Coordinates of C-alpha atoms and ligand atoms in Angstrom, one line a residue:
X1 CA 0.0 0.0 0.0
X2 CA 1.3 3.4 -1.0
X3 CA 2.3 5.6 2.0
X4 CA 0.1 8.7 2.2
X5 CA 2.3 11.9 2.5
X6 CA 0.6 14.9 4.1
X7 CA -0.1 17.5 1.4
X8 CA 1.1 21.1 1.7
X9 CA -2.6 22.1 2.2
X10 CA -3.0 19.6 5.1
X11 CA 0.1 20.8 6.8
X12 CA -1.1 24.4 6.6
X13 CA -4.5 23.3 7.9
X14 CA -2.9 21.4 10.9
X15 CA -0.5 24.3 11.5
X16 CA -3.4 26.8 11.3
X17 CA -5.4 24.7 13.8
X18 CA -2.5 24.6 16.3
X19 CA -2.0 28.3 15.9
X20 CA -5.7 28.9 16.5
X21 CA -5.7 26.7 19.7
X22 CA -2.5 28.4 20.9
X23 CA -3.9 31.9 20.2
X24 CA -7.2 30.9 21.9
X25 CA -5.2 29.7 24.9
X26 CA -3.2 32.9 25.0
X27 CA -6.4 35.0 24.7
X28 CA -8.0 33.0 27.5
X29 CA -4.9 33.5 29.7
X30 CA -4.8 37.2 28.8
X31 CA -8.4 37.6 29.7
X32 CA -8.0 35.6 32.9
X33 CA -5.0 37.7 33.9
X34 CA -6.7 41.0 33.3
X35 CA -4.5 42.1 30.3
X36 CA -7.5 43.8 28.6
X37 CA -9.1 45.3 31.7
X38 CA -8.1 47.5 34.5
X39 CA -10.1 49.4 37.2
X40 CA -13.3 47.4 36.9
X41 CA -15.2 45.3 39.4
X42 CA -15.9 45.5 43.2
X43 CA -12.2 46.3 44.0
X44 CA -12.5 49.6 42.2
X45 CA -16.1 50.5 42.9
X46 CA -15.1 53.0 45.7
X47 CA -13.8 55.4 43.1
X48 CA -17.2 55.7 41.5
X49 CA -19.1 55.7 44.8
X50 CA -17.3 58.4 46.7
X51 CA -19.8 61.1 45.8
X52 CA -22.8 58.8 45.6
X53 CA -26.3 60.3 46.5
X54 CA -26.8 57.6 49.1
X55 CA -24.0 59.1 51.2
X56 CA -24.7 62.7 50.4
X57 CA -25.2 64.8 53.5
X58 CA -24.3 62.0 55.9
X59 CA -21.0 61.3 57.8
X60 CA -20.5 58.3 55.5
X61 CA -19.8 60.7 52.7
X62 CA -16.7 61.6 54.7
X63 CA -15.7 58.0 55.0
X64 CA -16.3 57.5 51.2
X65 CA -13.8 60.3 50.6
X66 CA -11.3 59.0 53.2
X67 CA -10.9 55.5 51.6
X68 CA -9.6 57.1 48.4
X69 CA -6.6 58.7 50.2
X70 CA -2.9 58.0 49.7
X71 CA -1.6 55.4 52.1
X72 CA 1.5 53.2 52.4
X73 CA 1.6 50.2 50.1
X74 CA -2.2 50.5 49.7
X75 CA -2.6 48.8 53.1
X76 CA -5.6 51.0 53.9
X77 CA -4.9 50.8 57.6
X78 CA -8.1 52.5 58.7
X79 CA -11.4 51.8 60.4
X80 CA -14.2 54.4 60.9
X81 CA -16.8 54.5 63.7
X82 CA -19.6 56.8 62.7
X83 CA -22.2 58.7 64.8
X84 CA -24.5 61.6 63.9
X85 CA -22.0 64.1 65.4
X86 CA -18.6 62.5 64.9
X87 CA -16.4 60.0 63.0
X88 CA -13.7 58.2 64.9
X89 CA -10.7 57.3 62.8
X90 CA -8.9 54.2 64.0
X91 CA -5.5 52.7 63.1
X92 CA -6.2 49.1 62.0
X93 CA -2.8 48.0 63.3
X94 CA -2.9 44.5 62.0
X95 CA -2.7 46.0 58.5
X96 CA 1.0 46.9 59.1
X97 CA 4.0 46.8 56.9
X98 CA 6.3 44.9 59.4
X99 CA 9.9 45.8 59.1
X100 CA 9.2 48.3 56.3
X101 CA 7.4 50.5 58.9
X102 CA 8.4 49.2 62.4
X103 CA 6.9 52.2 64.3
X104 CA 3.7 52.5 62.3
X105 CA 4.8 56.0 61.3
X106 CA 3.8 55.6 57.7
X107 CA 0.6 54.0 58.8
X108 CA -0.2 57.2 60.7
X109 CA 0.8 59.4 57.7
X110 CA -1.7 57.4 55.7
X111 CA -4.4 58.0 58.3
X112 CA -3.6 61.7 58.1
X113 CA -4.2 61.6 54.4
X114 CA -7.6 60.0 55.0
X115 CA -8.4 62.7 57.6
X116 CA -7.6 65.4 55.0
X117 CA -10.0 64.0 52.5
X118 CA -12.7 63.9 55.3
X119 CA -12.0 67.6 56.1
X120 CA -12.5 68.5 52.4
X121 CA -15.7 66.4 52.1
X122 CA -17.3 67.8 55.3
X123 CA -18.3 71.3 54.0
X124 CA -19.7 69.9 50.8
X125 CA -21.9 67.6 52.8
X126 CA -23.2 70.3 55.2
X127 CA -20.8 69.7 58.2
X128 CA -18.5 72.0 60.1
X129 CA -15.7 69.6 61.0
X130 CA -13.2 69.9 63.8
X131 CA -10.4 67.4 63.9
X132 CA -9.1 66.2 67.3
X133 CA -5.8 64.5 66.6
X134 CA -4.4 62.0 69.2
X135 CA -1.1 62.6 70.8
X136 CA 1.6 60.2 72.0
X137 CA 4.7 58.4 70.8
X138 CA 4.8 55.6 68.2
X139 CA 8.3 54.8 69.5
X140 CA 6.7 53.7 72.8
X141 CA 3.7 51.8 71.4
X142 CA 4.2 50.2 68.0
X143 CA 2.0 47.1 68.8
X144 CA 0.7 45.5 65.6
X145 CA -2.7 44.1 66.5
X146 CA -6.1 45.6 67.3
X147 CA -7.2 49.1 66.6
X148 CA -6.2 52.4 68.2
X149 CA -7.8 55.8 68.1
X150 CA -6.0 58.2 65.8
X151 CA -8.5 61.1 65.6
X152 CA -12.1 62.1 66.2
X153 CA -13.6 64.3 63.6
X154 CA -16.4 66.3 65.4
X155 CA -19.3 67.3 63.2
X156 CA -21.8 70.1 63.5
X157 CA -24.6 70.5 60.9
X158 CA -24.4 73.6 58.8
X159 CA -25.5 74.7 55.3
X160 CA -23.5 72.9 52.5
X161 CA -20.7 75.1 51.2
X162 CA -21.7 77.0 48.1
X163 CA -18.1 77.1 46.9
X164 CA -16.3 73.8 47.9
X165 CA -12.6 73.7 47.9
X166 CA -11.3 72.8 44.3
X167 CA -9.2 70.1 46.1
X168 CA -12.5 68.3 46.8
X169 CA -13.0 67.7 43.1
X170 CA -9.5 66.2 42.8
X171 CA -10.1 63.4 45.4
X172 CA -11.0 60.7 42.8
X173 CA -8.5 62.1 40.2
X174 CA -5.4 61.7 42.5
X175 CA -3.3 58.6 41.7
X176 CA 0.3 57.7 42.5
X177 CA 2.2 58.0 39.2
X178 CA 5.1 55.5 39.0
X179 CA 5.8 56.0 35.3
X180 CA 8.6 58.1 33.7
X181 CA 8.1 61.9 33.9
X182 CA 8.7 64.2 31.0
X183 CA 12.1 65.8 31.6
X184 CA 11.5 68.3 28.7
X185 CA 8.5 69.9 30.3
X186 CA 8.9 72.3 33.2
X187 CA 6.6 72.3 36.2
X188 CA 3.9 75.0 35.8
X189 CA 5.1 78.5 36.8
X190 CA 4.8 79.1 40.5
X191 CA 3.8 75.5 41.2
X192 CA 6.3 74.8 44.1
X193 CA 5.7 78.2 45.6
X194 CA 2.0 77.4 45.7
X195 CA 2.7 74.0 47.3
X196 CA 4.9 75.7 50.0
X197 CA 2.0 77.9 51.0
X198 CA 0.0 74.7 51.8
X199 CA 2.3 74.3 54.9
X200 CA 1.5 77.9 56.1
X201 CA -0.2 77.7 59.5
X202 CA 1.5 74.3 60.2
X203 CA 4.4 75.4 62.3
X204 CA 5.3 71.8 63.3
X205 CA 5.6 70.6 59.7
X206 CA 8.3 71.7 57.2
X207 CA 8.2 71.3 53.5
X208 CA 11.3 71.6 51.3
X209 CA 11.9 71.1 47.6
X210 CA 15.2 69.9 46.1
X211 CA 15.5 70.4 42.3
X212 CA 19.2 70.5 41.5
X213 CA 22.8 70.9 42.7
X214 CA 24.6 68.9 45.4
X215 CA 21.5 68.5 47.5
X216 CA 19.7 66.9 44.6
X217 CA 22.6 64.5 44.0
X218 CA 22.5 63.6 47.7
X219 CA 18.8 62.9 47.9
X220 CA 18.8 61.0 44.5
X221 CA 21.6 58.7 45.7
X222 CA 20.0 58.3 49.1
X223 CA 16.8 57.1 47.4
X224 CA 18.6 54.6 45.2
X225 CA 21.0 53.3 47.9
X226 CA 18.1 52.9 50.4
X227 CA 16.1 50.9 47.8
X228 CA 19.2 48.7 47.3
X229 CA 19.4 48.2 51.1
X230 CA 15.7 47.3 51.3
X231 CA 16.1 44.7 48.5
X232 CA 19.1 43.2 50.3
X233 CA 17.1 42.9 53.6
X234 CA 15.2 39.6 53.6
X235 CA 12.6 40.7 56.2
X236 CA 11.9 44.0 54.5
X237 CA 11.6 42.2 51.1
X238 CA 9.1 39.7 52.6
X239 CA 7.1 42.3 54.5
X240 CA 6.8 44.5 51.4
X241 CA 5.9 41.5 49.2
X242 CA 3.0 40.5 51.5
X243 CA 1.1 43.5 50.0
X244 CA 1.9 42.7 46.3
X245 CA -1.2 41.4 44.5
X246 CA -1.0 38.8 41.8
X247 CA -3.7 39.1 39.2
X248 CA -7.4 39.9 39.2
X249 CA -8.5 37.2 41.6
X250 CA -6.0 38.3 44.2
X251 CA -7.1 41.9 43.7
X252 CA -10.8 41.1 44.1
X253 CA -10.1 39.1 47.2
X254 CA -8.1 41.7 49.0
X255 CA -9.2 45.1 47.4
X256 CA -5.9 46.5 48.6
X257 CA -2.2 46.3 48.0
X258 CA 0.2 47.1 45.1
X259 CA -0.8 45.8 41.6
X260 CA 1.1 45.4 38.4
X261 CA -1.2 48.0 36.8
X262 CA 0.1 50.7 39.1
X263 CA 3.8 49.8 38.8
X264 CA 4.3 52.4 36.0
X265 CA 5.5 49.9 33.3
X266 CA 5.2 50.6 29.6
X267 CA 1.9 49.1 28.2
X268 CA 3.7 46.2 26.2
X269 CA 5.8 45.2 29.2
X270 CA 2.8 45.4 31.5
X271 CA 0.8 43.0 29.2
X272 CA 3.7 40.6 29.1
X273 CA 4.2 40.8 32.9
X274 CA 0.5 40.0 33.5
X275 CA 0.8 36.9 31.3
X276 CA 3.8 35.5 33.2
X277 CA 3.5 33.3 36.3
X278 CA 3.7 35.3 39.6
X279 CA 7.1 36.9 40.0
X280 CA 9.2 36.0 43.0
X281 CA 9.7 38.7 45.7
X282 CA 13.3 39.0 44.6
X283 CA 12.5 39.5 41.0
X284 CA 9.7 42.0 41.5
X285 CA 11.7 44.0 44.0
X286 CA 14.8 44.0 41.7
X287 CA 12.5 45.4 39.0
X288 CA 11.5 48.1 41.5
X289 CA 15.1 48.9 42.2
X290 CA 15.9 49.2 38.5
X291 CA 12.8 51.4 38.0
X292 CA 13.9 53.6 41.0
X293 CA 17.4 54.0 39.6
X294 CA 16.6 54.3 35.9
X295 CA 13.2 56.0 35.8
X296 CA 11.8 57.4 39.1
X297 CA 14.8 59.3 40.2
X298 CA 16.4 60.6 36.9
X299 CA 13.1 61.6 35.3
X300 CA 11.9 63.7 38.3
X301 CA 11.8 67.5 37.9
X302 CA 12.2 67.9 41.7
X303 CA 12.1 66.0 45.0
X304 CA 10.1 67.1 48.0
X305 CA 10.6 66.4 51.7
X306 CA 8.1 66.8 54.5
X307 CA 9.8 67.1 57.9
X308 CA 8.5 67.2 61.5
X309 CA 10.2 67.8 64.9
X310 CA 9.7 64.1 65.9
X311 CA 8.8 61.7 63.2
X312 CA 7.5 59.1 65.8
X313 CA 5.0 61.5 67.3
X314 CA 1.5 60.5 66.4
X315 CA 0.1 64.0 65.9
X316 CA 3.0 65.0 63.7
X317 CA 2.6 61.9 61.6
X318 CA -1.1 62.7 61.1
X319 CA -0.3 66.3 60.2
X320 CA 2.4 65.2 57.8
X321 CA -0.2 63.0 56.1
X322 CA -2.7 65.8 55.9
X323 CA -0.1 68.0 54.2
X324 CA 0.9 65.2 51.7
X325 CA -2.7 64.6 50.7
X326 CA -3.2 68.4 50.1
X327 CA 0.0 68.5 48.1
X328 CA -1.0 65.5 45.9
X329 CA -4.5 66.8 45.3
X330 CA -3.1 70.2 44.3
X331 CA -0.8 68.4 41.9
X332 CA -3.7 66.4 40.5
X333 CA -5.5 69.6 39.8
X334 CA -2.5 71.2 38.1
X335 CA -1.7 68.1 36.0
X336 CA 1.5 67.4 37.8
X337 CA 2.6 63.8 38.5
X338 CA 3.8 62.7 42.0
X339 CA 5.1 59.6 43.7
X340 CA 6.3 59.1 47.3
X341 CA 9.8 57.7 47.4
X342 CA 10.2 57.2 51.1
X343 CA 12.9 54.5 51.1
X344 CA 15.5 56.6 53.0
X345 CA 13.2 57.3 55.9
X346 CA 12.2 53.6 56.0
X347 CA 15.9 52.7 56.3
X348 CA 16.4 55.2 59.2
X349 CA 13.5 53.5 61.0
X350 CA 14.9 50.0 60.2
X351 CA 18.3 51.0 61.7
X352 CA 16.6 52.2 64.8
X353 CA 14.5 49.0 65.1
X354 CA 17.6 46.8 64.9
X355 CA 19.7 49.0 67.2
X356 CA 22.2 49.7 64.4
X357 CA 24.4 52.8 64.1
X358 CA 22.2 55.7 62.9
X359 CA 23.8 56.0 59.5
X360 CA 20.5 56.6 57.6
X361 CA 19.4 59.0 60.3
X362 CA 22.5 61.1 59.5
X363 CA 21.9 60.8 55.8
X364 CA 18.3 62.0 55.9
X365 CA 19.0 64.8 58.3
X366 CA 20.7 66.7 55.4
X367 CA 17.3 67.0 53.8
X368 CA 15.6 69.1 56.5
X369 CA 16.3 72.2 58.6
X370 CA 18.0 72.0 62.1
X371 CA 15.5 70.6 64.6
X372 CA 13.4 68.8 62.1
X373 CA 13.4 65.1 60.9
X374 CA 12.3 64.1 57.4
X375 CA 9.4 61.7 57.5
X376 CA 8.3 61.7 53.9
X377 CA 10.1 62.1 50.5
X378 CA 8.4 62.3 47.1
X379 CA 9.2 63.2 43.5
X380 CA 7.3 65.3 41.0
X381 CA 7.3 66.1 37.3
X382 CA 5.2 66.3 34.2
X383 CA 3.4 63.0 33.4
X384 CA 3.9 61.0 30.3
X385 CA 0.8 58.9 30.7
X386 CA -2.3 58.7 32.9
X387 CA -1.7 57.0 36.3
X388 CA -4.3 54.3 37.0
X389 CA -6.5 53.8 40.1
X390 CA -5.5 51.3 42.7
X391 CA -8.0 49.0 44.5
X392 CA -9.9 50.1 47.5
X393 CA -12.1 48.4 50.2
X394 CA -15.5 50.1 50.0
X395 CA -17.2 52.1 52.8
X396 CA -19.2 49.2 54.3
X397 CA -16.0 47.0 54.8
X398 CA -14.2 49.7 56.8
X399 CA -16.9 51.4 58.9
X400 CA -19.8 50.9 61.2
X401 CA -22.4 53.0 63.0
X402 CA -21.2 53.3 66.6
Ligands
FMN501 C1 3.4 57.1 54.1 C2 3.4 56.7 52.6 C3 4.5 56.2 52.1 C4 4.5 55.8 50.7 N1 5.7 55.3 50.1 C5 5.7 55.0 48.8 C6 6.9 54.6 48.2 O1 8.0 54.6 48.8 N2 6.9 54.3 46.9 C7 5.7 54.4 46.1 O2 5.8 54.1 44.9 N3 4.6 54.8 46.7 C8 4.5 55.1 48.0 N4 3.4 55.5 48.6 C9 2.1 55.6 47.8 C10 1.2 54.5 48.0 O3 1.8 53.2 47.6 C11 -0.1 54.7 47.4 O4 -0.7 55.9 47.9 C12 -1.1 53.6 47.5 O5 -0.6 52.4 46.8 C13 -2.5 53.9 47.0 O6 -2.4 54.3 45.6 P1 -2.9 55.7 45.1 O7 -2.1 56.7 45.8 O8 -2.7 55.6 43.6 O9 -4.4 55.8 45.4 C14 3.3 55.9 49.9 C15 2.2 56.5 50.5 C16 2.2 56.9 51.8 C17 1.0 57.6 52.4

């Protein structure tokens, strides 16, 4: 019997079939890994709900604004107890960053950011709000379980403000931008001067900008060196990685944490990264170090530093957070991109936690005036693309009527 050889047409048919199956598999995987979507589903609903009619004129409108605030590693370390005349803001200490934030200092900065959003939402919703910030030292009580009171926002009914602060409109437009900034475009005229005035009336909080010269070289290298030190510290690597989310299912489950979408990668690389199996902590943090060194630091138009008299003081941390939130909202309104780069201060706290020589403390002290300690560093510049939203736990998951 003559042997049947596959014809050229048959080979093409079989090849085409395999290609189709492979393409179908790839498409399925791409769909499953969220390559074609971002910012949809319950993990992102808080961004659309924050000004919803059902909250309007109630204290829950303040909570809906609070949950959209900047916060460390998107841990959302907050809980809100609501009455008709107050909202208590509590630190949810179990949502800590471990050795990345051993004194819960960044946690309290994040709570300050949430408080600032509440203060902006209060007048629009017919409340005169008075914040009562807690005092005390984080260096003495850095316990990492349970909840502790950070502030009470006292509320009195009043007519809704006819002219709300423009910053209120920016609440849902503010996103951390980890992409490259456009070095060829200058910051808008008078922009940093305007930011400096945001710290007026806050004698305990200092704001400094570092755009060029030796000081710029020093802060740039401190940020890169501190990132290198974090990546080399197994505990910090692990504690940071706990909050990295891998794919849509993980994001839906937690509605918190750092996602690939917000990492600032170019679109093609982002799609490829989403298709790959989960990256190890080492690989993803090495990519973070490379981005810090090659993109974040060199493309920034200027660095900013918020300093306080004692960075482990609870009230000062809350106030630093309030200022950072105002700064970032102001930037969102002006079309300026921003990203915290707080690695040097994280390393100073890590040295203190381990009882090591205060090398990082000395290094960061160069970025603030005598008698003040830096607690928060950030970069700014003109954006090259739109920064995406990060997930949020909605109001009903983080609050209750007291
Ligand atoms: C105290 C504090 C420290 C932060 N440190 C960093 C940082 O070092 N690097 C970074 O990319 N983002 C940092 N962030 C930004 C948060 O990761 C970001 O606010 C959070 O993921 C939520 O995302 P969103 O700001 O886009 O809403 C920090 C924010 C706060 C409040």
